[in-house]
Amino acid sequence: MNVKSAAAQQQPTRRCQRSLMRITLIQMSLILAGVVVVLTGLSYFQLMRSLESHTISDLADYVTERGRHEDDLFQLAEDNHASLKSRFLQTLEQINEDVLLPAEMQEWSDGTIRNFPQNVSPEEFDSYKNATLYISSQTVNTSSLRQRMVAGNSFLAAYGAAWHNRFINTYLIFPENALVGYFPGVPWGLEIASDLDMTKEEYFYISDRRYNSTRETAWSGLFFDPVSKQWMVTAATPIDDVQGQHIATVGHDIVLNELIKRTIDVHLQGTYNLIFRADGRLIVDPQRMDLIQGNQGNYNIVNSGDAHLRRIFGAVQSLEAGQSVVTNSADDEYLAVTKLEGPDWYFVVVYPRSLLNSVALRSAGFVLFIGAIALILNILVLSWVLHYQVSHPLNQLLVTTEQVSSGNFNVTLDLSRQDELGRLASAFMIMSRELSKSFAQLEAQNDALELRVQERTQELSQTLVELRSTHTQLVQSEKMSSLGQLVSGIAHEINNPVNFIYANLDPAQTYVKDLLALVNLYQAEYADPSQSIQSFINDIDLEFVKEDLPKLLNSMTVGSERIRDIVKSLRNFSRLDESGFKPVDISEGIESTLMILRHYLHPKNGDSKIEVVRQYGRIPLVECCPGQLNQVFMNILTNAIDAIHEQQSQHPGYMGQIQIRTGVVNDGWIRVLITDNGIGITDEIRAKLFDPFFTTKPIGKGTGLGLSISYQIVTKTHHGRLGCSSVVGQGTQFAIEIPVQAIPSTSTIDEESSASTVECTTPTNSGRLPYYEEFAVLLGEDQ
């Protein structure tokens, strides 16, 4: 390399870095930019404090007014219940104690009493005009209950329809497990199961004295009605007599669809709303309505694994009296809270602080914009001054310096100037003469050194290639030999006990058949066994034993045969340590490899199963090293499985398929095609596919030796050909061609055939694999 040329190549970068004008401009620009940034930051923080104060005040006003609006429906329900309770007690006083149930009340076959014939379809009942009456089969029909049932029926006939415009139903449930219910469109009392105990349902027990000591209107949790497809909540108010005894519960089912829709859809820009009970039961959350419905309205924040929700709930619980807005610092948000006084629910507005940041940033951005304009004007003025006062006088000196740097030492400078620039020019002239001498010596030494480096590099490269190839072969040979010994030993140890079990299954089945025949003969001869024998027969379920025992033996036989097949495959695959060529069935080696890989063909992480399509042709026995050839099949099939799994990870539900075809290419040669519909290989990767240590897998999941060793086995050991063709996103095909008769190591193959192109097309398209009109594979072979 020419030393002068190197200096010339480096000079432009050196000049750019040492530009006096640029350095001065940068320093001044940084100082001015720092001032602008500081002012922008101060304005941002001042604006943030102001926005935060106003936002908290506005949020408090908004959530308070929103709470009043949303609470109207619940307050209306509670006011209605107070009126209903009073009117029911007035109606009850007007009913005689000896009153009888309505004439239409009939006892059904399940023991219940209802106000409609059992043999008539409930659809015939006019639920818009009449209430349904129901008395459980376990309920004692007392005069007190009849009096309340008649009063309730009269009461709902008068008022039920009037309240239907706001509440879908009105009902009275009595502690004796009886009901009078007005539910237009749903004959509730006629459809209640006979074993239903309404007193244990939430819509009743929330009014029981054990859960409601204040005897005021209570509210159930949210629930989803699968029939009407609506979200509802129940308001239940206990009715006690003058002695304080609980005699009835009046209830409404209130549809919350509009409240939920408003809560989800009507919100401040960038915020969202939540509703939950004081015990943590979540009522409305725009992001979790499916979870709430899936839990039938019983999704509790406290028991959930959602850390964000739990922090919101904890912050709301820690609110002090009179406080409407609290900060959730962990999630960088404000929580505006109000209570819906009716059901005692929390209505929460979640306001991310990032909204304030965006407003403050816009204002700060304007300040930054003005500062940037001022900065640009300052830089332009400063640039003009520096150019004419500093840069221009130095320009001539810089041009001369660049000529010296490029190797031209025959330069002339004006030495007449008496200032600093003149002294600098004189120093440059002396330096150029000294540099001319030094560069001449360096070039001579550099030429000699480069020659020596090239010679040593060639020697080291050749040695490294030989070492890596030898190391790869030794390591892989040792690994595969050890694997063969291990697999063979395991197969032998498994095979002995399995043969013992399998050999005993036939006589065991014969003995069982004889014993069962003997038992049947005993049962035929002694039709009336003793009590103890009959009891034992019943205990062991003899009929089931006679039926199931042969099935158990058959399943044991099938299992033993399966284990023997696996052992056979393991023993076939373990022929890795066999030396020399021998005639083998190629299909048997492929099947042994598929057996080893069977586990990886089954679904993994939700993927679909990988289908293996076999199309074995009629091929003769092939002289080869079976263990090494099995290793080739293992490497190629493993890569195919990995490629399909990657395709399935990108396209869930993708049906993976591997096709294996064997056949005779021409006289004396056979071909094995292995095709997959995996992710495919790019041309850049395919060019390096058989290079040692090349891999696309993450560190620790691949050595890059599999296909390189496979290539050596096919081309070097068997004097065959191995090639690959691929279409990205559609699939990959590997082609293996080897001679039927082993070729001696001293033989050579025609050089022309080593670069031949063979057509390698997929089997007929099955709808799962990509169909390529031509799949040309450039095959390489040993020369």
XYZ file of N, CA and C in Angstrom, residues 140-325:
558
model
N -95.344 -24.383 53.233
C -96.619 -24.658 53.912
C -97.601 -23.537 53.540
N -98.740 -23.907 53.014
C -99.731 -22.947 52.524
C -100.561 -22.437 53.701
N -100.020 -21.420 54.396
C -100.699 -20.868 55.563
C -101.631 -19.742 55.154
N -102.507 -19.365 56.067
C -103.433 -18.256 55.798
C -102.669 -16.953 55.640
N -101.563 -16.819 56.429
C -100.760 -15.595 56.319
C -100.133 -15.487 54.934
N -99.620 -16.615 54.416
C -99.010 -16.588 53.085
C -100.070 -16.298 52.029
N -101.256 -16.918 52.150
C -102.315 -16.668 51.166
C -102.720 -15.198 51.175
N -102.800 -14.642 52.393
C -103.169 -13.225 52.514
C -102.152 -12.341 51.791
N -100.828 -12.623 51.975
C -99.803 -11.820 51.320
C -99.769 -12.064 49.814
N -99.996 -13.341 49.403
C -100.005 -13.632 47.964
C -101.136 -12.898 47.254
N -102.335 -12.901 47.872
C -103.488 -12.221 47.265
C -103.237 -10.710 47.250
N -102.684 -10.193 48.371
C -102.391 -8.761 48.418
C -101.353 -8.398 47.349
N -100.307 -9.228 47.195
C -99.289 -8.959 46.189
C -99.847 -9.004 44.781
N -100.718 -9.973 44.498
C -101.312 -10.087 43.171
C -102.165 -8.871 42.861
N -102.975 -8.454 43.831
C -103.808 -7.266 43.651
C -102.956 -6.021 43.495
N -101.893 -5.960 44.295
C -100.989 -4.811 44.277
C -100.283 -4.674 42.926
N -99.764 -5.795 42.359
C -99.060 -5.728 41.078
C -100.017 -5.523 39.912
N -101.247 -6.025 40.040
C -102.230 -5.784 38.987
C -102.528 -4.298 38.861
N -102.414 -3.589 40.002
C -102.716 -2.159 39.994
C -101.527 -1.315 39.567
N -100.307 -1.715 39.989
C -99.154 -0.842 39.791
C -98.056 -1.422 38.880
N -98.072 -2.725 38.595
C -96.974 -3.333 37.837
C -96.780 -2.703 36.469
N -97.863 -2.554 35.699
C -97.745 -2.012 34.346
C -97.301 -0.562 34.355
N -97.675 0.183 35.415
C -97.336 1.612 35.464
C -95.843 1.834 35.548
N -95.109 0.892 36.202
C -93.667 1.069 36.371
C -92.843 0.362 35.291
N -93.555 -0.301 34.356
C -92.823 -1.087 33.352
C -92.027 -0.203 32.387
N -92.411 1.080 32.254
C -91.691 1.938 31.310
C -90.265 2.243 31.778
N -90.005 2.135 33.110
C -88.652 2.388 33.617
C -87.966 1.127 34.134
N -88.763 0.149 34.576
C -88.205 -1.077 35.163
C -88.844 -2.269 34.468
N -88.026 -3.229 34.050
C -88.552 -4.312 33.213
C -89.455 -5.253 33.995
N -89.352 -5.267 35.335
C -90.226 -6.136 36.106
C -90.385 -5.579 37.516
N -91.407 -6.070 38.196
C -91.635 -5.775 39.607
C -92.131 -7.071 40.241
N -91.579 -7.434 41.388
C -91.961 -8.714 41.988
C -91.904 -8.637 43.503
N -92.621 -9.604 44.121
C -92.609 -9.795 45.573
C -92.178 -11.233 45.841
N -91.135 -11.403 46.639
C -90.680 -12.732 47.036
C -90.903 -12.853 48.547
N -91.478 -13.991 48.957
C -91.818 -14.191 50.366
C -90.838 -15.172 51.004
N -90.541 -15.003 52.275
C -89.548 -15.859 52.950
C -89.889 -17.343 52.894
N -91.188 -17.671 52.625
C -91.571 -19.088 52.537
C -91.197 -19.707 51.194
N -90.438 -18.975 50.337
C -90.052 -19.413 48.984
C -91.267 -19.395 48.059
N -91.940 -18.264 48.032
C -93.084 -18.051 47.152
C -92.888 -16.722 46.430
N -93.602 -16.547 45.299
C -93.364 -15.402 44.425
C -94.660 -14.919 43.811
N -94.755 -13.578 43.722
C -95.743 -12.933 42.853
C -94.938 -11.972 41.993
N -94.886 -12.213 40.666
C -93.991 -11.425 39.817
C -94.671 -10.934 38.564
N -94.476 -9.649 38.281
C -94.960 -9.056 37.034
C -93.751 -8.813 36.137
N -93.665 -9.605 35.064
C -92.503 -9.562 34.164
C -93.021 -9.691 32.730
N -93.441 -8.572 32.111
C -94.024 -8.640 30.760
C -93.101 -9.354 29.786
N -93.673 -10.326 29.085
C -92.909 -11.072 28.095
C -92.232 -12.306 28.647
N -92.149 -12.446 29.965
C -91.487 -13.596 30.587
C -92.376 -14.132 31.695
N -93.066 -15.269 31.501
C -93.889 -15.864 32.575
C -93.003 -16.513 33.623
N -92.370 -15.697 34.426
C -91.316 -16.136 35.346
C -91.804 -17.242 36.277
N -92.958 -17.007 36.926
C -93.448 -17.972 37.910
C -93.789 -19.319 37.321
N -94.044 -19.370 36.008
C -94.376 -20.642 35.364
C -93.129 -21.402 34.932
N -91.982 -20.731 34.887
C -90.751 -21.356 34.396
C -89.753 -21.661 35.499
N -90.091 -21.281 36.754
C -89.175 -21.536 37.867
C -89.075 -23.036 38.115
N -87.857 -23.544 38.264
C -87.658 -24.963 38.581
C -88.220 -25.262 39.970
N -88.744 -26.439 40.124
C -89.401 -26.800 41.391
C -88.422 -26.860 42.558
N -87.139 -27.093 42.276
C -86.165 -27.211 43.360
C -85.430 -25.901 43.628
N -85.850 -24.785 43.004
C -85.191 -23.511 43.221
C -85.589 -22.926 44.573
N -84.598 -22.592 45.378
C -84.848 -21.924 46.660
C -84.467 -20.457 46.485
N -85.491 -19.623 46.230
C -85.229 -18.206 45.944
C -84.656 -17.479 47.153
N -84.890 -18.004 48.344
C -84.379 -17.314 49.542
C -82.863 -17.389 49.643
N -82.239 -18.273 48.844
C -80.782 -18.385 48.851
C -80.139 -17.657 47.674
N -80.982 -17.018 46.849
C -80.465 -16.252 45.730
C -80.147 -14.834 46.178
N -79.164 -14.208 45.500
C -78.705 -12.886 45.918
C -79.827 -11.863 45.882
N -80.738 -11.963 44.881
C -81.790 -10.961 44.765
C -82.773 -11.007 45.927
N -82.741 -12.076 46.767
C -83.577 -12.099 47.971
C -82.753 -11.905 49.235
N -81.622 -12.655 49.364
C -80.954 -12.632 50.659
C -80.294 -11.300 50.979
N -80.130 -10.401 49.968
C -79.571 -9.080 50.306
C -80.567 -8.264 51.121
N -81.855 -8.709 51.170
C -82.837 -8.005 51.990
C -83.066 -8.715 53.316
N -82.455 -9.888 53.506
C -82.612 -10.612 54.767
C -81.923 -9.856 55.899
N -82.455 -9.975 57.092
C -81.936 -9.216 58.234
C -80.487 -9.550 58.522
N -80.058 -10.772 58.184
C -78.668 -11.139 58.438
C -77.706 -10.312 57.587
N -78.142 -9.894 56.415
C -77.280 -9.127 55.518
C -77.715 -7.659 55.404
N -78.874 -7.360 55.927
C -79.425 -6.020 55.769
C -80.063 -5.597 57.082
N -79.230 -5.228 58.032
C -79.737 -4.857 59.352
C -80.415 -3.489 59.333
N -80.075 -2.634 58.333
C -80.688 -1.298 58.277
C -82.079 -1.340 57.686
N -82.467 -2.440 57.055
C -83.787 -2.650 56.444
C -84.082 -1.596 55.374
N -83.029 -1.199 54.642
C -83.195 -0.265 53.543
C -82.998 -0.994 52.223
N -83.213 -0.281 51.146
C -83.053 -0.881 49.819
C -81.612 -1.333 49.629
N -81.466 -2.582 49.174
C -80.133 -3.138 48.920
C -79.996 -3.426 47.432
N -78.743 -3.466 46.972
C -78.468 -3.637 45.538
C -77.593 -4.866 45.335
N -77.973 -5.664 44.356
C -77.192 -6.858 44.031
C -76.004 -6.476 43.166
N -75.155 -7.458 42.878
C -74.069 -7.250 41.935
C -74.580 -7.251 40.508
N -73.725 -6.839 39.609
C -74.070 -6.819 38.189
C -74.200 -8.247 37.660
N -75.196 -8.490 36.806
C -75.307 -9.790 36.153
C -75.814 -9.598 34.734
N -75.499 -10.572 33.879
C -75.849 -10.515 32.456
C -76.953 -11.525 32.195
N -78.111 -11.025 31.697
C -79.237 -11.905 31.407
C -79.050 -12.509 30.020
N -78.820 -13.836 29.926
C -78.544 -14.446 28.608
C -79.756 -14.452 27.685
N -80.970 -14.327 28.249
C -82.174 -14.364 27.410
C -82.378 -13.022 26.721
N -82.374 -11.943 27.522
C -82.600 -10.611 26.961
C -81.329 -9.954 26.464
N -80.152 -10.595 26.737
C -78.853 -10.048 26.321
C -78.631 -8.650 26.903
N -78.973 -8.493 28.179
C -78.858 -7.185 28.801
C -78.170 -7.308 30.158
N -77.433 -6.234 30.497
C -76.827 -6.144 31.825
C -77.864 -5.615 32.810
N -77.950 -6.226 33.998
C -78.958 -5.842 34.973
C -78.359 -5.795 36.366
N -79.129 -5.140 37.250
C -78.836 -5.150 38.671
C -80.183 -5.163 39.394
N -80.244 -5.794 40.535
C -81.496 -5.934 41.273
C -81.511 -4.984 42.460
N -82.630 -4.260 42.608
C -82.885 -3.455 43.806
C -83.908 -4.202 44.642
N -83.563 -4.523 45.881
C -84.452 -5.303 46.751
C -84.651 -4.558 48.056
N -85.945 -4.401 48.421
C -86.282 -3.691 49.663
C -87.076 -4.634 50.572
N -86.623 -4.845 51.825
C -87.359 -5.723 52.736
C -88.635 -5.044 53.242
N -89.676 -5.854 53.405
C -90.937 -5.375 53.992
C -91.177 -6.162 55.277
N -91.235 -5.458 56.399
C -91.448 -6.083 57.700
C -92.835 -5.698 58.226
N -93.402 -6.601 59.034
C -94.700 -6.274 59.660
C -94.453 -5.454 60.915
N -95.519 -5.167 61.648
C -95.396 -4.301 62.827
C -94.567 -4.952 63.919
N -94.460 -6.295 63.909
C -93.633 -6.977 64.896
C -92.166 -7.039 64.447
N -91.873 -6.501 63.284
C -90.500 -6.528 62.791
C -90.143 -7.806 62.061
N -91.132 -8.649 61.749
C -90.873 -9.881 61.028
C -90.793 -9.608 59.524
N -89.843 -10.251 58.883
C -89.667 -10.092 57.435
C -90.756 -10.889 56.722
N -91.677 -10.183 56.077
C -92.804 -10.876 55.451
C -92.711 -10.884 53.927
N -91.885 -10.014 53.339
C -91.794 -9.981 51.868
C -90.594 -9.119 51.460
N -90.203 -9.297 50.214
C -89.171 -8.447 49.593
C -89.694 -7.977 48.251
N -89.719 -6.655 48.056
C -90.134 -6.100 46.776
C -88.879 -5.802 45.967
N -88.918 -6.148 44.678
C -87.711 -5.998 43.871
C -87.979 -5.503 42.468
N -86.957 -4.846 41.923
C -86.901 -4.446 40.509
C -85.636 -5.024 39.913
N -85.683 -5.496 38.681
C -84.482 -5.735 37.884
C -84.305 -4.540 36.964
N -83.187 -3.839 37.130
C -82.972 -2.589 36.400
C -81.947 -2.828 35.290
N -82.320 -2.494 34.074
C -81.423 -2.655 32.924
C -80.374 -1.537 32.952
N -79.111 -1.949 32.891
C -78.002 -0.992 32.981
C -77.308 -0.760 31.648
N -77.900 -1.246 30.548
C -77.217 -1.112 29.254
C -76.881 0.346 28.925
N -77.866 1.247 29.173
C -77.607 2.654 28.831
C -76.542 3.247 29.742
N -76.592 2.897 31.053
C -75.568 3.400 31.974
C -74.190 2.895 31.560
N -74.104 1.613 31.216
C -72.823 1.042 30.798
C -72.341 1.696 29.511
N -73.288 1.884 28.560
C -72.893 2.508 27.286
C -72.400 3.933 27.514
N -73.115 4.694 28.374
C -72.667 6.067 28.657
C -71.304 6.052 29.355
N -71.147 5.126 30.284
C -69.876 5.068 31.016
C -68.714 4.780 30.069
N -68.960 3.907 29.082
C -67.896 3.535 28.145
C -67.683 4.607 27.077
N -68.808 5.160 26.546
C -68.699 6.030 25.374
C -68.560 7.508 25.732
N -69.222 7.937 26.815
C -69.218 9.361 27.158
C -68.112 9.612 28.176
N -67.021 10.172 27.717
C -65.888 10.424 28.595
C -65.094 11.611 28.067
N -64.308 12.187 28.941
C -63.420 13.263 28.510
C -62.384 12.706 27.539
N -61.968 13.525 26.606
C -61.027 13.060 25.588
C -59.741 12.538 26.246
N -59.380 11.320 25.845
C -58.153 10.723 26.364
C -58.320 9.999 27.688
N -59.532 10.043 28.284
C -59.769 9.386 29.574
C -60.698 8.198 29.393
N -60.919 7.451 30.454
C -61.949 6.410 30.463
C -62.554 6.329 31.859
N -63.739 5.725 31.947
C -64.501 5.677 33.196
C -64.598 4.258 33.726
N -64.685 4.127 35.044
C -64.879 2.850 35.722
C -66.013 2.983 36.722
N -66.714 1.866 36.984
C -67.669 1.786 38.088
C -67.390 0.490 38.836
N -67.247 0.564 40.165
C -67.092 -0.650 40.960
C -67.685 -0.434 42.338
N -67.985 -1.552 43.015
C -68.579 -1.492 44.340
C -67.497 -1.302 45.397
N -67.950 -0.991 46.616
C -67.007 -0.762 47.710
C -66.255 -2.031 48.080
N -66.834 -3.213 47.781
C -66.134 -4.464 48.096
C -65.210 -4.910 46.970
N -65.071 -4.085 45.919
C -64.149 -4.398 44.830
C -64.785 -5.066 43.642
N -66.072 -5.310 43.669
C -66.738 -5.979 42.554
C -66.863 -5.012 41.379
N -66.264 -5.351 40.249
C -66.199 -4.460 39.096
C -67.527 -4.476 38.343
N -68.064 -3.259 38.090
C -69.350 -3.135 37.403
C -69.141 -2.784 35.930
N -68.357 -1.753 35.662
C -68.112 -1.319 34.280
C -66.627 -1.010 34.119
N -66.051 -1.582 33.075
C -64.678 -1.270 32.671
C -64.620 -1.483 31.162
N -64.399 -0.432 30.380
C -64.445 -0.589 28.915
C -63.482 -1.628 28.377
N -62.419 -1.953 29.137
C -61.432 -2.908 28.648
C -61.687 -4.322 29.162
N -62.642 -4.492 30.068
C -62.797 -5.808 30.697
C -64.248 -6.272 30.740
N -65.090 -5.791 29.844
C -66.496 -6.200 29.866
C -66.650 -7.685 29.553
N -65.763 -8.221 28.698
C -65.830 -9.657 28.416
C -65.505 -10.475 29.662
N -64.508 -10.016 30.445
C -64.179 -10.712 31.697
C -65.334 -10.637 32.684
N -65.966 -9.468 32.782
C -67.095 -9.310 33.704
C -68.226 -10.239 33.295
N -68.529 -10.299 31.996
C -69.589 -11.186 31.529
C -69.207 -12.649 31.721
N -67.929 -12.988 31.458
C -67.486 -14.364 31.627
C -67.575 -14.831 33.065
N -67.438 -13.906 34.012
C -67.566 -14.244 35.437
C -68.970 -13.985 35.963
N -69.944 -13.791 35.027
C -71.342 -13.575 35.399
C -71.490 -12.401 36.353
N -70.717 -11.350 36.108
C -70.809 -10.146 36.912
C -70.083 -10.222 38.238
N -69.343 -11.304 38.496
C -68.673 -11.482 39.788
C -67.161 -11.288 39.683
N -66.729 -10.399 38.810
C -65.294 -10.120 38.671
C -64.886 -9.139 39.763
N -64.031 -9.579 40.692
C -63.650 -8.758 41.832
C -62.229 -8.254 41.651
N -62.052 -6.954 41.823
C -60.732 -6.346 41.629
C -59.731 -6.894 42.640
N -60.175 -7.099 43.872
C -59.266 -7.522 44.939
C -58.659 -8.877 44.629
N -59.462 -9.776 44.049
C -58.990 -11.138 43.780
C -58.395 -11.288 42.386
N -58.428 -10.219 41.600
C -57.895 -10.314 40.237
C -56.379 -10.200 40.268
N -55.761 -10.574 39.171
C -54.311 -10.440 39.060
C -53.896 -9.144 38.380
N -54.858 -8.224 38.189
C -54.562 -6.981 37.487
C -54.012 -5.969 38.482
N -52.705 -5.729 38.444
C -52.067 -4.834 39.407
C -52.549 -3.395 39.224
N -52.785 -2.979 37.985
C -53.236 -1.608 37.730
C -54.603 -1.362 38.375
N -55.545 -2.281 38.159
C -56.872 -2.136 38.754
C -56.794 -2.111 40.277
N -55.955 -2.961 40.828
C -55.850 -3.016 42.287
C -55.269 -1.720 42.844
N -54.344 -1.103 42.127
C -53.819 0.182 42.588
C -54.893 1.268 42.527
N -55.717 1.238 41.461
C -56.821 2.201 41.380
C -57.777 2.003 42.542
N -58.134 0.740 42.827
C -59.071 0.449 43.917
C -58.489 0.900 45.256
N -57.196 0.637 45.470
C -56.565 1.033 46.723
C -56.535 2.542 46.882
N -56.268 3.271 45.788
C -56.237 4.734 45.860
C -57.615 5.299 46.178
N -58.661 4.706 45.574
C -60.026 5.169 45.844
C -60.408 4.905 47.297
N -60.004 3.736 47.801
C -60.325 3.382 49.182
C -59.644 4.330 50.171
N -58.518 4.923 49.777
C -57.779 5.791 50.692
C -58.218 7.251 50.609
N -59.286 7.534 49.846
C -59.765 8.903 49.731
C -60.186 9.452 51.096
N -59.811 10.682 51.361
C -60.238 11.337 52.584
C -61.584 12.020 52.362
N -62.262 12.340 53.471
C -63.580 12.965 53.379
C -63.459 14.294 52.644
N -64.372 14.525 51.694
C -64.372 15.770 50.936
C -63.424 15.786 49.765
N -62.603 14.746 49.616
C -61.636 14.687 48.516
C -62.260 14.005 47.311
N -62.132 14.618 46.137
C -62.731 14.061 44.918
C -61.692 13.546 43.934
N -60.452 14.039 44.016
C -59.412 13.656 43.061
C -58.199 13.168 43.834
